[in-house]
Amino acid sequence: MANAIVRTDGAGGGFVEFVRILLRGTGQVMFQNSAWTGLLFLAGIFWGAYAEGQGLVAWGALLGVTVSTATGYLLRFPAHDGAQGLWGFNGVLVGCAFPTFMGSTVWMWLALVLCAALTTWVRTGFNRVMAPWKVNSFTFPFVFCTWMFLLAARAMHGLPAAHMSDPTLPAAFASLESLRFADLAVYWLKGIGQVFLIDSWVTGILFLAGLALCDRWAALWAAIGSALALLTVIALQASGAEIAAGLYGYSPVLTAIALATVFYRPNVRSAVWAVLGILVTVFIQAGMYVLMAPVGIATLTAPFCIATWLFLLPLVRFDETEQPDHSNWDAANKPHLAPSRSAAADEK
């Protein structure tokens, strides 16, 4: 199994290949095994971070993916996983989260390095635990580890919780004020950009371009996921501030890509399954906002993980002749991904 721990000499290939692996790690946040996609994702992160006056988030992302990938080399985890960027995608999210929620101190950056490294072996451990159920841990290593560090920041002055919300019980909130098409388009694109915690519609465009470069189905379903989530929360009158920031869109985006294009072959049945998954993710997102408000930490991508597990654990067959295996998204395990990921092979 691709997620088993074996002794290797690392992914190899020299500095250029290491850079490609870092870029693939960034692309793998949205299940894309392509360095070119990862490059566009990084471009989106840097653009959005600096446009919002949070340039440290971009450098945190670069540091996080580097540390988590290097950790895979040091621990001699499977070279095949490393070559696909699977050591890095949790780390890049850690790198985005720490400068987003905490003030910039030496201790914050040291904690970022520790947490990013931690996600590499936590991912391997979680995947081993989940292997009997034939599902993957996805971004939950990032979620779990980051939650622990953010909670610790409440007790440690050296990790200033400068940008974290105050712990509070849910209260009244304002509904969305503007329903103009231009504003709705911005909210929709921000929902895609927020996958990396970036509050920028331009970033959303760059992310869609990166997805389309590798897999047009993934780009289409990312767009559908954010749009359907947006329409749902507007209809149900959720918090206008969170809608406008795209905070209801990013987990449905990931759920949509996973269910409609990665773990099932794109077709009518998987499309219906994905639409249901998107809607369930929106409700889980709203519920987790209420759940996490008293401790004042973000839900991160937990709603995506929970919703996708709920839809993959039953191992629904659809068009498969054998029981599906959702433990990883390697083309060897999901043959329908091989043609759409040819760009990754062309890089070698």
Short mmCIF file of C-alpha atoms in Angstrom, two decimals:
data_model
loop_
_atom_site.label_atom_id
_atom_site.label_comp_id
_atom_site.label_asym_id
_atom_site.label_seq_id
_atom_site.Cartn_x
_atom_site.Cartn_y
_atom_site.Cartn_z
CA MET A 1 0.00 0.00 0.00
CA ALA A 2 1.28 3.46 -0.88
CA ASN A 3 0.81 4.71 2.68
CA ALA A 4 2.90 2.01 4.38
CA ILE A 5 6.20 3.09 5.94
CA VAL A 6 9.20 1.56 4.22
CA ARG A 7 12.87 2.32 4.34
CA THR A 8 14.14 4.24 1.32
CA ASP A 9 16.89 6.65 0.51
CA GLY A 10 14.36 9.44 -0.13
CA ALA A 11 12.81 10.75 -3.29
CA GLY A 12 16.16 11.69 -4.83
CA GLY A 13 16.73 13.66 -8.01
CA GLY A 14 18.81 16.63 -6.88
CA PHE A 15 17.85 20.24 -6.22
CA VAL A 16 15.65 20.72 -9.28
CA GLU A 17 13.60 17.65 -8.43
CA PHE A 18 13.37 18.82 -4.80
CA VAL A 19 11.85 22.10 -6.00
CA ARG A 20 9.39 20.17 -8.16
CA ILE A 21 8.44 18.07 -5.15
CA LEU A 22 7.82 21.23 -3.12
CA LEU A 23 5.57 22.53 -5.88
CA ARG A 24 3.74 19.22 -6.17
CA GLY A 25 3.23 19.31 -2.39
CA THR A 26 1.51 22.67 -2.79
CA GLY A 27 -0.63 21.31 -5.62
CA GLN A 28 -1.61 18.25 -3.60
CA VAL A 29 -3.66 20.41 -1.23
CA MET A 30 -6.27 20.14 -4.01
CA PHE A 31 -5.22 16.62 -5.05
CA GLN A 32 -3.13 17.77 -8.04
CA ASN A 33 0.16 15.97 -8.68
CA SER A 34 1.62 18.73 -10.83
CA ALA A 35 4.50 21.11 -10.19
CA TRP A 36 3.02 23.64 -12.63
CA THR A 37 -0.24 23.64 -10.70
CA GLY A 38 1.70 24.08 -7.47
CA LEU A 39 3.58 26.99 -9.00
CA LEU A 40 0.32 28.76 -9.84
CA PHE A 41 -0.97 28.00 -6.35
CA LEU A 42 2.16 29.58 -4.84
CA ALA A 43 1.76 32.57 -7.13
CA GLY A 44 -1.80 32.94 -5.87
CA ILE A 45 -0.65 32.69 -2.27
CA PHE A 46 2.05 35.34 -2.71
CA TRP A 47 -0.24 37.68 -4.65
CA GLY A 48 -3.10 37.42 -2.17
CA ALA A 49 -0.93 37.57 0.93
CA TYR A 50 0.90 40.71 -0.14
CA ALA A 51 -2.28 42.31 -1.52
CA GLU A 52 -3.89 41.85 1.90
CA GLY A 53 -0.82 43.17 3.75
CA GLN A 54 0.04 39.71 5.11
CA GLY A 55 3.15 38.86 3.16
CA LEU A 56 4.47 36.67 5.99
CA VAL A 57 1.72 34.16 5.18
CA ALA A 58 3.33 33.51 1.80
CA TRP A 59 6.76 32.97 3.30
CA GLY A 60 5.21 30.79 5.99
CA ALA A 61 3.69 28.63 3.26
CA LEU A 62 7.07 28.24 1.57
CA LEU A 63 8.76 27.40 4.86
CA GLY A 64 6.03 24.94 5.85
CA VAL A 65 6.14 22.92 2.64
CA THR A 66 9.96 22.85 2.73
CA VAL A 67 10.15 21.66 6.33
CA SER A 68 7.47 18.98 5.99
CA THR A 69 9.03 17.70 2.77
CA ALA A 70 12.53 17.65 4.26
CA THR A 71 11.12 15.71 7.22
CA GLY A 72 9.97 13.00 4.84
CA TYR A 73 13.54 12.69 3.55
CA LEU A 74 15.00 12.59 7.06
CA LEU A 75 12.58 9.90 8.22
CA ARG A 76 13.08 7.94 4.99
CA PHE A 77 9.40 7.66 4.30
CA PRO A 78 8.26 6.11 0.97
CA ALA A 79 10.05 7.73 -1.95
CA HIS A 80 6.95 7.30 -4.07
CA ASP A 81 4.92 9.48 -1.69
CA GLY A 82 7.66 12.06 -1.64
CA ALA A 83 7.90 12.25 -5.42
CA GLN A 84 4.17 12.99 -5.60
CA GLY A 85 4.44 15.82 -3.04
CA LEU A 86 2.49 13.96 -0.37
CA TRP A 87 4.93 14.92 2.36
CA GLY A 88 4.31 18.62 1.82
CA PHE A 89 0.64 19.46 1.44
CA ASN A 90 -0.16 19.51 5.15
CA GLY A 91 2.97 21.52 5.86
CA VAL A 92 2.15 24.27 3.38
CA LEU A 93 -1.23 24.76 5.10
CA VAL A 94 0.48 24.95 8.50
CA GLY A 95 2.74 27.63 7.02
CA CYS A 96 -0.29 29.63 5.88
CA ALA A 97 -2.14 29.25 9.18
CA PHE A 98 0.48 30.26 11.73
CA PRO A 99 1.21 33.81 10.42
CA THR A 100 -2.51 34.21 9.73
CA PHE A 101 -3.59 33.57 13.30
CA MET A 102 -0.52 34.44 15.39
CA GLY A 103 1.79 37.41 15.65
CA SER A 104 5.28 37.24 14.17
CA THR A 105 7.77 36.28 16.88
CA VAL A 106 10.79 33.99 16.89
CA TRP A 107 8.77 31.48 18.90
CA MET A 108 5.94 31.50 16.37
CA TRP A 109 8.32 30.65 13.54
CA LEU A 110 9.99 27.91 15.57
CA ALA A 111 6.55 26.51 16.40
CA LEU A 112 5.67 26.63 12.70
CA VAL A 113 8.73 24.57 11.86
CA LEU A 114 7.91 22.02 14.57
CA CYS A 115 4.25 21.76 13.58
CA ALA A 116 5.02 21.47 9.85
CA ALA A 117 7.48 18.66 10.54
CA LEU A 118 4.96 17.00 12.86
CA THR A 119 2.33 16.76 10.13
CA THR A 120 4.58 14.51 8.04
CA TRP A 121 4.71 11.62 10.50
CA VAL A 122 1.22 12.32 11.88
CA ARG A 123 -0.11 11.88 8.33
CA THR A 124 1.65 8.53 8.06
CA GLY A 125 0.27 7.45 11.43
CA PHE A 126 -3.28 8.58 10.66
CA ASN A 127 -3.19 6.81 7.29
CA ARG A 128 -2.09 3.58 8.96
CA VAL A 129 -4.97 3.84 11.43
CA MET A 130 -7.46 4.57 8.66
CA ALA A 131 -6.17 1.96 6.21
CA PRO A 132 -8.62 -0.78 7.33
CA TRP A 133 -11.51 1.54 6.40
CA LYS A 134 -9.88 2.33 3.03
CA VAL A 135 -9.93 6.10 3.51
CA ASN A 136 -7.20 8.72 3.73
CA SER A 137 -6.45 11.32 6.40
CA PHE A 138 -6.47 14.12 3.78
CA THR A 139 -5.63 17.46 5.45
CA PHE A 140 -6.62 16.34 8.94
CA PRO A 141 -2.97 16.11 10.12
CA PHE A 142 -2.75 19.85 9.39
CA VAL A 143 -6.06 20.48 11.17
CA PHE A 144 -5.25 18.43 14.25
CA CYS A 145 -1.69 19.69 14.73
CA THR A 146 -2.60 23.32 14.05
CA TRP A 147 -5.52 23.18 16.48
CA MET A 148 -3.18 21.96 19.22
CA PHE A 149 -0.70 24.78 18.61
CA LEU A 150 -3.40 27.45 18.35
CA LEU A 151 -4.94 26.28 21.62
CA ALA A 152 -1.48 26.29 23.20
CA ALA A 153 -1.09 29.92 22.09
CA ARG A 154 -3.89 30.81 24.50
CA ALA A 155 -1.61 29.70 27.34
CA MET A 156 1.74 30.95 26.02
CA HIS A 157 2.57 34.64 25.64
CA GLY A 158 5.46 33.72 23.35
CA LEU A 159 2.88 32.62 20.77
CA PRO A 160 0.76 35.77 20.54
CA ALA A 161 -2.83 35.05 19.49
CA ALA A 162 -2.88 38.45 17.84
CA HIS A 163 -5.18 37.59 14.95
CA MET A 164 -7.35 34.91 16.54
CA SER A 165 -10.96 35.66 17.36
CA ASP A 166 -11.97 36.14 20.98
CA PRO A 167 -13.58 33.09 22.58
CA THR A 168 -17.29 33.82 22.72
CA LEU A 169 -20.66 32.17 22.54
CA PRO A 170 -22.52 32.54 19.22
CA ALA A 171 -24.44 35.81 19.07
CA ALA A 172 -26.51 37.76 16.58
CA PHE A 173 -24.86 38.57 13.27
CA ALA A 174 -25.59 40.65 10.21
CA SER A 175 -26.83 39.01 7.01
CA LEU A 176 -25.20 39.61 3.65
CA GLU A 177 -25.90 43.13 2.40
CA SER A 178 -24.87 43.11 -1.25
CA LEU A 179 -26.26 40.62 -3.78
CA ARG A 180 -24.89 42.38 -6.87
CA PHE A 181 -23.41 40.04 -9.45
CA ALA A 182 -19.92 41.59 -9.21
CA ASP A 183 -19.88 41.16 -5.43
CA LEU A 184 -21.18 37.60 -5.66
CA ALA A 185 -18.40 36.78 -8.13
CA VAL A 186 -15.84 38.10 -5.64
CA TYR A 187 -17.32 36.02 -2.79
CA TRP A 188 -17.31 32.96 -5.07
CA LEU A 189 -13.65 33.37 -6.03
CA LYS A 190 -12.64 34.08 -2.44
CA GLY A 191 -14.18 30.77 -1.46
CA ILE A 192 -11.61 29.08 -3.69
CA GLY A 193 -8.73 31.27 -2.47
CA GLN A 194 -9.56 30.50 1.17
CA VAL A 195 -8.41 26.91 0.68
CA PHE A 196 -4.98 28.37 1.57
CA LEU A 197 -6.47 30.95 3.98
CA ILE A 198 -6.04 33.73 1.40
CA ASP A 199 -8.76 36.39 1.28
CA SER A 200 -8.35 37.40 -2.37
CA TRP A 201 -10.49 36.92 -5.47
CA VAL A 202 -7.40 37.20 -7.70
CA THR A 203 -5.93 34.26 -5.81
CA GLY A 204 -9.11 32.34 -6.57
CA ILE A 205 -8.59 32.94 -10.29
CA LEU A 206 -4.97 31.75 -10.11
CA PHE A 207 -6.06 28.63 -8.22
CA LEU A 208 -8.69 27.86 -10.86
CA ALA A 209 -6.05 28.33 -13.57
CA GLY A 210 -3.70 25.97 -11.74
CA LEU A 211 -6.43 23.35 -11.46
CA ALA A 212 -7.40 23.68 -15.11
CA LEU A 213 -3.78 23.24 -16.13
CA CYS A 214 -3.72 19.80 -14.52
CA ASP A 215 -7.34 18.63 -14.52
CA ARG A 216 -10.24 20.54 -16.08
CA TRP A 217 -12.74 18.44 -14.15
CA ALA A 218 -11.11 19.54 -10.90
CA ALA A 219 -11.29 23.20 -11.95
CA LEU A 220 -14.95 22.83 -12.91
CA TRP A 221 -15.90 21.18 -9.64
CA ALA A 222 -13.91 23.66 -7.57
CA ALA A 223 -15.98 26.38 -9.22
CA ILE A 224 -19.21 24.44 -8.66
CA GLY A 225 -18.33 23.70 -5.03
CA SER A 226 -17.76 27.34 -4.14
CA ALA A 227 -20.79 28.53 -6.12
CA LEU A 228 -23.20 25.99 -4.62
CA ALA A 229 -21.93 26.69 -1.11
CA LEU A 230 -22.37 30.42 -1.71
CA LEU A 231 -25.95 30.03 -2.93
CA THR A 232 -26.79 27.75 0.01
CA VAL A 233 -25.54 30.06 2.75
CA ILE A 234 -27.18 33.08 1.11
CA ALA A 235 -30.51 31.22 0.99
CA LEU A 236 -30.13 30.12 4.62
CA GLN A 237 -29.04 33.64 5.72
CA ALA A 238 -25.70 32.79 7.27
CA SER A 239 -23.29 35.44 8.59
CA GLY A 240 -22.73 38.07 5.92
CA ALA A 241 -19.14 38.75 7.00
CA GLU A 242 -18.15 35.09 6.64
CA ILE A 243 -19.94 34.77 3.29
CA ALA A 244 -18.20 37.87 1.93
CA ALA A 245 -14.81 36.53 3.00
CA GLY A 246 -15.40 33.21 1.25
CA LEU A 247 -15.26 31.27 4.51
CA TYR A 248 -18.14 29.00 3.57
CA GLY A 249 -16.58 28.05 0.24
CA TYR A 250 -13.17 26.49 0.78
CA SER A 251 -14.18 23.20 2.41
CA PRO A 252 -16.97 22.55 -0.16
CA VAL A 253 -14.38 23.21 -2.89
CA LEU A 254 -12.18 20.41 -1.54
CA THR A 255 -15.14 18.09 -1.01
CA ALA A 256 -16.32 18.69 -4.58
CA ILE A 257 -12.91 17.92 -6.11
CA ALA A 258 -12.52 14.80 -3.96
CA LEU A 259 -15.92 13.24 -4.61
CA ALA A 260 -16.50 14.29 -8.21
CA THR A 261 -13.06 13.92 -9.75
CA VAL A 262 -10.59 12.06 -7.52
CA PHE A 263 -12.13 9.18 -5.61
CA TYR A 264 -14.83 8.53 -8.19
CA ARG A 265 -14.66 8.77 -11.95
CA PRO A 266 -16.42 11.92 -13.24
CA ASN A 267 -19.93 10.92 -14.32
CA VAL A 268 -23.58 11.60 -13.49
CA ARG A 269 -23.59 9.42 -10.38
CA SER A 270 -20.46 10.93 -8.88
CA ALA A 271 -21.77 14.40 -9.74
CA VAL A 272 -24.94 13.79 -7.70
CA TRP A 273 -22.80 12.34 -4.88
CA ALA A 274 -20.56 15.40 -4.98
CA VAL A 275 -23.50 17.84 -4.89
CA LEU A 276 -24.83 16.08 -1.80
CA GLY A 277 -21.34 16.21 -0.30
CA ILE A 278 -21.07 19.94 -0.95
CA LEU A 279 -24.38 20.63 0.77
CA VAL A 280 -23.47 18.47 3.77
CA THR A 281 -20.10 20.22 4.03
CA VAL A 282 -21.84 23.60 4.25
CA PHE A 283 -23.92 22.44 7.21
CA ILE A 284 -20.89 20.89 8.91
CA GLN A 285 -19.02 24.16 8.35
CA ALA A 286 -21.80 26.18 9.97
CA GLY A 287 -22.07 23.74 12.86
CA MET A 288 -18.33 23.80 13.47
CA TYR A 289 -18.30 27.60 13.51
CA VAL A 290 -20.65 27.40 16.49
CA LEU A 291 -18.67 24.54 18.04
CA MET A 292 -15.31 26.31 17.80
CA ALA A 293 -16.49 29.82 18.73
CA PRO A 294 -16.18 29.31 22.52
CA VAL A 295 -12.46 28.51 22.14
CA GLY A 296 -11.86 31.11 19.44
CA ILE A 297 -10.03 28.99 16.87
CA ALA A 298 -10.79 28.44 13.20
CA THR A 299 -12.40 25.30 11.78
CA LEU A 300 -9.65 25.11 9.14
CA THR A 301 -10.38 22.28 6.66
CA ALA A 302 -12.02 20.00 9.23
CA PRO A 303 -15.50 20.29 7.62
CA PHE A 304 -14.05 19.00 4.34
CA CYS A 305 -12.36 16.06 6.06
CA ILE A 306 -15.47 15.08 8.03
CA ALA A 307 -17.88 15.43 5.11
CA THR A 308 -15.64 13.55 2.68
CA TRP A 309 -15.11 10.72 5.15
CA LEU A 310 -18.88 10.44 5.57
CA PHE A 311 -19.27 9.99 1.82
CA LEU A 312 -16.28 7.69 1.28
CA LEU A 313 -16.55 5.37 4.27
CA PRO A 314 -19.62 3.53 2.88
CA LEU A 315 -17.41 2.50 -0.09
CA VAL A 316 -20.25 3.03 -2.55
CA ARG A 317 -19.29 1.30 -5.81
CA PHE A 318 -21.01 3.30 -8.55
CA ASP A 319 -19.25 2.07 -11.72
CA GLU A 320 -16.54 0.03 -9.99
CA THR A 321 -16.62 -3.74 -10.38
CA GLU A 322 -14.74 -4.22 -7.12
CA GLN A 323 -15.04 -2.54 -3.75
CA PRO A 324 -13.46 0.94 -4.00
CA ASP A 325 -10.20 1.76 -2.24
CA HIS A 326 -10.07 5.39 -1.09
CA SER A 327 -6.86 5.08 0.93
CA ASN A 328 -4.91 7.19 -1.56
CA TRP A 329 -5.29 8.94 -4.91
CA ASP A 330 -2.29 7.53 -6.74
CA ALA A 331 -3.02 6.86 -10.42
CA ALA A 332 -2.14 3.21 -9.71
CA ASN A 333 -5.05 3.15 -7.26
CA LYS A 334 -7.32 5.46 -9.27
CA PRO A 335 -6.56 4.74 -12.95
CA HIS A 336 -8.94 7.42 -14.22
CA LEU A 337 -6.53 10.04 -12.84
CA ALA A 338 -3.60 8.95 -15.01
CA PRO A 339 -4.55 10.77 -18.27
CA SER A 340 -5.42 14.02 -16.49
CA ARG A 341 -2.14 14.00 -14.59
CA SER A 342 0.09 13.61 -17.65
CA ALA A 343 1.55 17.06 -17.04
CA ALA A 344 3.28 15.72 -13.94
CA ALA A 345 4.89 12.94 -15.93
CA ASP A 346 6.02 15.35 -18.63
CA GLU A 347 8.06 17.27 -16.05
CA LYS A 348 10.39 14.36 -15.39
#
